[in-house]
Structures are given as C-alpha cells and as structure tokens.
C-alpha cells in the first residue's frame, strides 16, 4: 500500500508499520451505485475504506428507511468490527459511486490485535462516526428540512473532489426521511438563494460559505472531532 494508490485519509493517517500490516490484505474495488456493503444482522465479510464515493449506513424499520450516517474517504465501514463484533443491525450501501480498498474482516481483526496504534486510530474514528450519528439524530429531530439538506450536501461535498454531486430527489428523500416533495421545495429554496444548482440527477454546490450559514449548528460537530482526533 502506497500513498499513490490510496487516498483514504484514515489509511493514510496510519504509521508506515501499520500500513504494512494491512498492505497484503487490501484489494482495490469499484463502488457501484447501490452496491451492498453490509446487510443487517449478517456477518460482515469485508471492511471498506473509500478513496472516493460515499457509503450510507441506513436504518430500516416497518418498510421505511433513513440514513443514520455516511462514510467517505475520511473513514471506513465495519465500525462493529473495530468494536469487537461481527455484525450490525443496520444496512450499508453505496449512495455515490466511486472506488475503495477493502480487507477481509479476519485480516483486519488480526492487524488490530497486532497493533495497539492501529486500534487507537480506528477506535478514534468509530468515536467520530458515533458523534456523526448523534448529530444526525439531533438534526432530524430539531432542524427544518432546508437546514438538514444543507448539512447533508456539505457532508457529501466534504467527501468529493468536485462541486457536483450525483443525486436524485428520490434518493435524498430516503436519506433525509422526508417526502420527495419536501426535498424538491428545500432544493428550490437553496437554489433561489444561490447556494446550489440542481438539474436531473445532479446537484452542484455553488456557494459553500452560504451553504454553511444555511446549515447553521446542524453541521460541524463531527467534523471538528475528526480534526481534533485524526488530522
């Protein structure tokens, strides 16, 4: 594993010795849209470290689903594995296509057992992810749809190389747990303020500074924790 083949920030934060522990087990894979990464209550076979693209962790109940958290080039799937378990009650799948490096759960466990420093770094990431999930719950309970959408677009923008996000209104409605008409109205409001530009299947971030203002306190807490612990 070299920095020229990996752009995942969590992997790059590891020491050279820890990277060597993972190197022979990592394989490069494409992240196709809707590719399943984890299935609820099913043993996790691989852990993914996205280089680009985004994975959604989704809670399903009574035929409904809503996003609990998202993972991009800053992190990893399989947080349950880092905590010593082999499965999660939630699903995870690709929401924005890209690429990743993955490793079998067995090999990652062996590396974590062999390296205290790797365990510490990945446990710190799990903490940051749990903070993100908590902030998502807070935003879903207290923020309006426009603020929540602005937050989500900022989080996706953080994990992309350009300003264009390949997203449909229907998909955003699932991620935010609201009706499609609500997403459409919130996007129109953000567009009218010059923050984004939406076309079929694509949302372009036009003014990130104003988007930050629109999101307000709904955005920023997990990002600050990541910077404190992992940057």
XYZ file of C-alpha atoms in Angstrom:
231
model
C 0.000 0.000 0.000
C 1.410 3.356 -1.040
C 0.080 6.886 -0.816
C -0.103 6.958 -4.630
C -2.684 4.143 -4.701
C -4.656 5.067 -1.568
C -6.389 8.386 -0.922
C -8.448 7.267 2.074
C -7.482 9.652 4.876
C -7.879 7.102 7.649
C -5.481 4.662 5.999
C -3.025 7.455 5.251
C -3.078 8.506 8.916
C -1.605 5.131 9.933
C 2.111 4.713 10.534
C 4.186 3.008 7.845
C 4.465 -0.068 10.065
C 0.685 -0.262 10.464
C 0.138 0.213 6.748
C 2.447 -2.728 6.104
C 0.260 -4.889 8.357
C -2.695 -4.170 6.075
C -0.942 -3.952 2.715
C -1.110 -7.577 1.578
C -4.771 -7.863 2.579
C -6.094 -4.760 0.844
C -7.684 -5.028 -2.592
C -8.927 -2.262 -4.870
C -12.640 -2.457 -5.735
C -15.194 -0.314 -7.516
C -18.106 1.078 -5.537
C -21.065 0.761 -7.859
C -24.239 2.691 -7.027
C -26.393 0.756 -4.544
C -23.727 -1.893 -4.029
C -24.441 -3.587 -0.668
C -21.594 -3.149 1.815
C -23.251 -4.580 4.929
C -26.553 -6.373 5.467
C -28.376 -6.054 8.764
C -27.698 -8.795 11.316
C -25.403 -10.625 8.886
C -21.702 -11.317 9.475
C -19.523 -8.635 7.889
C -17.157 -10.244 5.374
C -15.203 -7.168 4.275
C -14.409 -3.733 5.645
C -14.215 -0.907 3.072
C -12.008 2.195 3.071
C -13.450 4.521 0.373
C -10.995 6.507 -1.757
C -13.857 8.323 -3.444
C -17.603 7.829 -3.395
C -19.904 7.602 -0.388
C -21.398 4.743 1.619
C -24.642 5.241 3.558
C -25.431 3.469 6.813
C -29.201 3.054 6.787
C -31.729 2.150 9.486
C -34.748 0.169 8.261
C -37.980 -0.427 10.164
C -41.534 -1.290 9.138
C -40.707 -0.880 5.456
C -39.182 2.565 5.947
C -35.530 3.599 5.844
C -33.490 6.630 6.845
C -29.791 7.375 6.789
C -28.034 7.247 10.165
C -24.558 8.164 8.914
C -22.324 8.317 5.886
C -18.762 7.250 5.157
C -16.377 8.632 2.548
C -12.648 8.990 2.108
C -12.286 10.089 5.736
C -13.246 6.725 7.167
C -14.296 3.114 6.938
C -17.260 0.774 7.028
C -17.422 -2.034 9.565
C -17.246 0.007 12.760
C -18.762 -3.005 14.560
C -15.617 -4.984 13.699
C -13.391 -2.391 15.361
C -15.554 -2.718 18.477
C -15.154 -6.489 18.551
C -18.437 -7.562 16.940
C -19.054 -9.135 13.533
C -22.369 -7.573 12.502
C -24.673 -4.565 12.767
C -28.467 -4.164 12.900
C -28.189 -1.647 10.048
C -27.636 -1.885 6.306
C -24.893 -0.068 4.421
C -24.752 0.522 0.677
C -23.143 2.837 -1.872
C -25.037 6.072 -2.417
C -22.452 7.848 -4.608
C -20.349 5.615 -6.859
C -16.578 5.588 -6.575
C -13.781 3.277 -5.510
C -12.337 1.813 -2.323
C -9.838 -0.551 -0.812
C -11.271 -3.408 1.186
C -9.925 -6.077 3.509
C -11.482 -9.222 4.938
C -12.806 -8.955 8.455
C -10.498 -11.770 9.541
C -7.373 -9.969 8.297
C -8.410 -6.644 9.802
C -9.000 -8.300 13.176
C -5.544 -9.870 13.048
C -3.966 -6.487 12.249
C -5.880 -4.773 15.060
C -4.730 -7.433 17.508
C -1.121 -6.972 16.358
C -1.032 -3.172 16.601
C -2.112 -1.011 19.514
C -1.570 2.168 17.491
C -3.858 0.954 14.705
C -6.547 0.064 17.247
C -6.303 3.527 18.783
C -6.673 5.321 15.453
C -9.585 3.203 14.270
C -11.315 3.488 17.652
C -10.984 7.253 17.387
C -12.678 7.084 14.008
C -15.503 4.990 15.477
C -15.954 7.694 18.118
C -16.188 10.369 15.407
C -18.708 8.263 13.473
C -20.840 7.846 16.603
C -20.775 11.632 17.071
C -21.951 12.000 13.456
C -24.836 9.583 14.088
C -25.823 11.530 17.219
C -25.755 14.826 15.304
C -27.890 13.285 12.562
C -30.473 12.290 15.186
C -30.383 15.828 16.608
C -30.773 17.406 13.153
C -33.618 15.069 12.238
C -35.424 15.950 15.449
C -34.814 19.699 15.660
C -33.740 21.178 12.297
C -36.045 22.016 9.405
C -35.727 20.251 6.048
C -33.757 23.086 4.439
C -31.148 23.073 7.232
C -30.906 19.276 7.151
C -30.481 19.268 3.385
C -27.778 21.950 3.595
C -25.957 19.857 6.221
C -26.190 16.708 4.151
C -24.924 18.443 0.999
C -21.967 19.860 2.947
C -21.099 16.412 4.282
C -21.265 14.906 0.807
C -19.244 17.827 -0.603
C -16.549 17.212 2.044
C -16.102 13.705 0.646
C -15.974 14.589 -3.062
C -13.261 16.014 -5.331
C -15.513 18.460 -7.148
C -18.674 20.503 -6.653
C -21.074 18.158 -8.469
C -22.979 15.505 -6.538
C -24.744 12.721 -8.448
C -28.012 12.635 -6.507
C -31.719 12.356 -7.255
C -34.530 13.965 -5.273
C -35.933 10.498 -4.594
C -32.655 9.309 -3.094
C -32.319 12.411 -0.934
C -35.846 11.899 0.373
C -34.825 8.439 1.611
C -31.605 9.739 3.145
C -33.394 12.551 4.987
C -36.532 10.571 5.811
C -38.899 13.095 4.212
C -41.239 13.137 1.241
C -39.784 13.821 -2.184
C -41.876 16.990 -2.461
C -40.200 18.279 0.701
C -36.739 17.731 -0.808
C -37.813 19.491 -4.011
C -39.091 22.517 -2.089
C -35.938 22.696 0.075
C -33.691 22.462 -3.001
C -35.673 25.206 -4.732
C -35.194 27.403 -1.674
C -31.440 26.785 -1.629
C -31.303 27.467 -5.376
C -33.206 30.735 -5.014
C -30.534 31.902 -2.571
C -27.724 30.987 -4.983
C -26.319 28.208 -2.799
C -26.762 25.254 -5.178
C -27.862 24.488 -8.711
C -29.949 21.366 -9.328
C -30.564 19.515 -12.578
C -31.710 15.986 -13.306
C -29.700 13.685 -11.068
C -27.015 16.310 -10.290
C -26.698 18.941 -7.565
C -23.875 21.444 -7.857
C -22.592 23.337 -4.826
C -22.314 26.964 -5.943
C -21.552 28.827 -2.713
C -20.215 26.679 0.124
C -19.854 29.625 2.508
C -23.562 30.440 2.249
C -24.422 26.745 2.465
C -22.544 26.612 5.778
C -24.587 29.530 7.025
C -27.794 27.805 5.936
C -26.894 24.601 7.797
C -26.086 26.533 10.961
C -25.407 24.453 14.064
C -26.636 21.279 12.331
C -23.188 20.968 10.692
C -19.709 20.967 12.182
C -19.543 18.948 15.406
C -18.294 15.595 13.998
C -16.083 17.476 11.560
C -14.418 19.270 14.476
C -13.986 15.963 16.328
C -12.335 14.406 13.285
C -9.922 17.317 13.055
C -9.142 17.087 16.784
C -8.538 13.343 16.852
C -7.361 12.320 13.397
C -5.953 15.258 11.457
